[in-house]
Short mmCIF file of C-alpha atoms in Angstrom, two decimals:
data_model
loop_
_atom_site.label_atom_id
_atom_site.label_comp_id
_atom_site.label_asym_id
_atom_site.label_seq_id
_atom_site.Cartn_x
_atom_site.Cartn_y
_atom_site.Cartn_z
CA UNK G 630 8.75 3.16 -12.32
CA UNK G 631 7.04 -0.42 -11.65
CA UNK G 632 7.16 -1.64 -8.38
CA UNK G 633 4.41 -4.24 -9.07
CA UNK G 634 6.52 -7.48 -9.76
CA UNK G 635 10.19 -6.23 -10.08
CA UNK G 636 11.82 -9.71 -8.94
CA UNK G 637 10.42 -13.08 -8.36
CA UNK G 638 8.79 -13.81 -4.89
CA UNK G 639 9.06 -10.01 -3.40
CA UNK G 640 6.75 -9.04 -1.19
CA UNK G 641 5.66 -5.10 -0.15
CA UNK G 642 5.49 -3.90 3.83
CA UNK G 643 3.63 -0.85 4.27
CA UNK G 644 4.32 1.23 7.16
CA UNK G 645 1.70 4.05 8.95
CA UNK G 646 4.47 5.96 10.46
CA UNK G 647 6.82 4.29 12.24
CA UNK G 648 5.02 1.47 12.59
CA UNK G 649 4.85 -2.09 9.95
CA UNK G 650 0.86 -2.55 9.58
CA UNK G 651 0.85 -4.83 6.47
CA UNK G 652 2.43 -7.20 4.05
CA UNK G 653 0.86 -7.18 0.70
CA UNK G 654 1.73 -9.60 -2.66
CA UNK G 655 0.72 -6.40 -5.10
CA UNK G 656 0.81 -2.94 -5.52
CA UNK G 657 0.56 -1.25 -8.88
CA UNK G 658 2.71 1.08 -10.17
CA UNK G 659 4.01 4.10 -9.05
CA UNK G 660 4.57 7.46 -10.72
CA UNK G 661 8.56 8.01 -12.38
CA UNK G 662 8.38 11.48 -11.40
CA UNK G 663 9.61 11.71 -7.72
CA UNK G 664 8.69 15.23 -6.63
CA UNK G 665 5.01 15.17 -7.58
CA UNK G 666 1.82 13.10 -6.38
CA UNK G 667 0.49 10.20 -7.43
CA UNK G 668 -1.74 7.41 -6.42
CA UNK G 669 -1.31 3.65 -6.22
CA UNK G 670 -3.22 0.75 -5.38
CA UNK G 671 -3.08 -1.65 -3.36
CA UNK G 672 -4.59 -5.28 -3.50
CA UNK G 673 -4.83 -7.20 -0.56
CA UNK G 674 -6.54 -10.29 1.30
CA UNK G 675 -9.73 -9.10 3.76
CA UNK G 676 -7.68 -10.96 6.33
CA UNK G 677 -5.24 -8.28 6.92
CA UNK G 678 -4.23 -5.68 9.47
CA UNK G 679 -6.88 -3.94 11.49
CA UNK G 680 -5.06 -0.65 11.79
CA UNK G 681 -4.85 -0.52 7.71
CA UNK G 682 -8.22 -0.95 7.33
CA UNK G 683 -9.17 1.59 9.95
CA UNK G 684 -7.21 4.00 8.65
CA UNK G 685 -8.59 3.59 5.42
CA UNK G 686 -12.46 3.73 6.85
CA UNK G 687 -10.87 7.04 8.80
CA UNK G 688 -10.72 8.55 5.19
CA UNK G 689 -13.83 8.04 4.22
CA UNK G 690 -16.08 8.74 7.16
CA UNK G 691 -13.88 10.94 9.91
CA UNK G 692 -13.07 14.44 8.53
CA UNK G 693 -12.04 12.95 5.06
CA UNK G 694 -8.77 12.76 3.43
CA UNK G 695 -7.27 16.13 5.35
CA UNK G 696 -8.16 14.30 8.45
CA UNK G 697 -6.26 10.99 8.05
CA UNK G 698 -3.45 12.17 5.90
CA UNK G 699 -0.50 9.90 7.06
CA UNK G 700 3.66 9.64 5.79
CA UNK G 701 3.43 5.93 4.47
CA UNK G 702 6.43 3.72 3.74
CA UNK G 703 6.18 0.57 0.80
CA UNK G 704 8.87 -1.55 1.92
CA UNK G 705 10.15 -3.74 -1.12
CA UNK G 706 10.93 -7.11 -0.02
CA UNK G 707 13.32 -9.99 -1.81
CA UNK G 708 12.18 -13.45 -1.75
CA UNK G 709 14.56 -13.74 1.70
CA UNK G 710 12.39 -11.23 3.59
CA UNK G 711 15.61 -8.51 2.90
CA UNK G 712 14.79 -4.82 2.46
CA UNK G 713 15.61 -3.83 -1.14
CA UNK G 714 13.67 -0.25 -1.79
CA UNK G 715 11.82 1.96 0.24
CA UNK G 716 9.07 4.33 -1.38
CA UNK G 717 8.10 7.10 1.19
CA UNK G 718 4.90 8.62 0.02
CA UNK G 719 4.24 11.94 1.82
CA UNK G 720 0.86 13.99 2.40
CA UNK G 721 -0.94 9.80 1.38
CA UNK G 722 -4.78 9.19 2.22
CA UNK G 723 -7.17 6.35 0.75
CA UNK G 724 -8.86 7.87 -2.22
CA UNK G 725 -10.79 5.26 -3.77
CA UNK G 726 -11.77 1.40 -2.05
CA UNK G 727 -13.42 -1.57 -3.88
CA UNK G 728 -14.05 -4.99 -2.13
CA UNK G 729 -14.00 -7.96 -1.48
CA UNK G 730 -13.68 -9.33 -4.93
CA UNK G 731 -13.14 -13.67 -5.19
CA UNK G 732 -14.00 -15.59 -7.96
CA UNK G 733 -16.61 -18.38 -7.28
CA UNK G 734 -15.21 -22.09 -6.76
CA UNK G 735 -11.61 -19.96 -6.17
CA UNK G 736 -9.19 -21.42 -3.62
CA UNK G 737 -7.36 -17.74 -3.46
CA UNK G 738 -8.25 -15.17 -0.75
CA UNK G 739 -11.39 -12.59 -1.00
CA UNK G 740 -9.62 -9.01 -1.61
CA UNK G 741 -9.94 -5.83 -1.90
CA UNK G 742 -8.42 -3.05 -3.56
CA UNK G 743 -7.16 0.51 -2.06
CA UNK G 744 -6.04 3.45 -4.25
CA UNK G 745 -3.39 5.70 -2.19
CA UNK G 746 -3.61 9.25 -2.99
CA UNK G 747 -0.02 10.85 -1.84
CA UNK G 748 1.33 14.23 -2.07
CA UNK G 749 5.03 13.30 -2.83
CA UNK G 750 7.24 10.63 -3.25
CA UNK G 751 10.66 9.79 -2.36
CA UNK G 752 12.47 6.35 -3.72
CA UNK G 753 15.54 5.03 -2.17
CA UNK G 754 17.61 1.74 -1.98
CA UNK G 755 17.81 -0.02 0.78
#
């Protein structure tokens, strides 16, 4: 299942538990199989949440992935800021990171890119 650009103008909140830590413009796509894991990446500007990127730098430099395991939920978005699907990705942890990336002379954002290891999956409509 893609969850990259399903409709025109969505947008993607990802939640750390209970709590909204980022709003991203693309994530790739997403394994159709719902009971097994997966990864999926994650592009995003270097301006972005704090508590993302320390949970990501928790992967790679405090215990590992065991250590900063976390429940994450990808929040699809419509162009009118309305929920539409949530993806609950169980058991996830940052397996891979690559950054910043910009082209020279760009106006666009630097980025980087996150791969999300997860465990399981579960997909339901808002």
């Amino acid at each position: 299942m893609a969850i990259g650009d399903t409709m025109s103008g969505s947008t993607f909140v990802i939640d750390l538990g209970m709590f909204p830590v980022e709003t991203v413009q693309q994530i790739s796509e997403l394994d159709s199989a719902p009971v097994r894991g997966g990864a999926i990446t994650i592009i995003r500007g270097l301006d972005r949440s704090k508590v993302f990127t320390d949970w990501i730098h928790a992967t790679f430099t405090k215990g590992g992935a065991d250590g900063a395991r976390q429940d994450i939920t990808v929040t699809v978005m419509d162009p009118n800021k309305n929920p539409v699907k949530r993806i609950r990705l169980s058991g996830a942890w940052a397996s891979d990171w690559h950054g910043p990336s910009r082209r020279a002379g760009a106006d666009e954002l630097a980025t980087e890119e996150v791969t999300i290891a997860y465990e399981g999956v579960e997909v339901e409509n808002a």
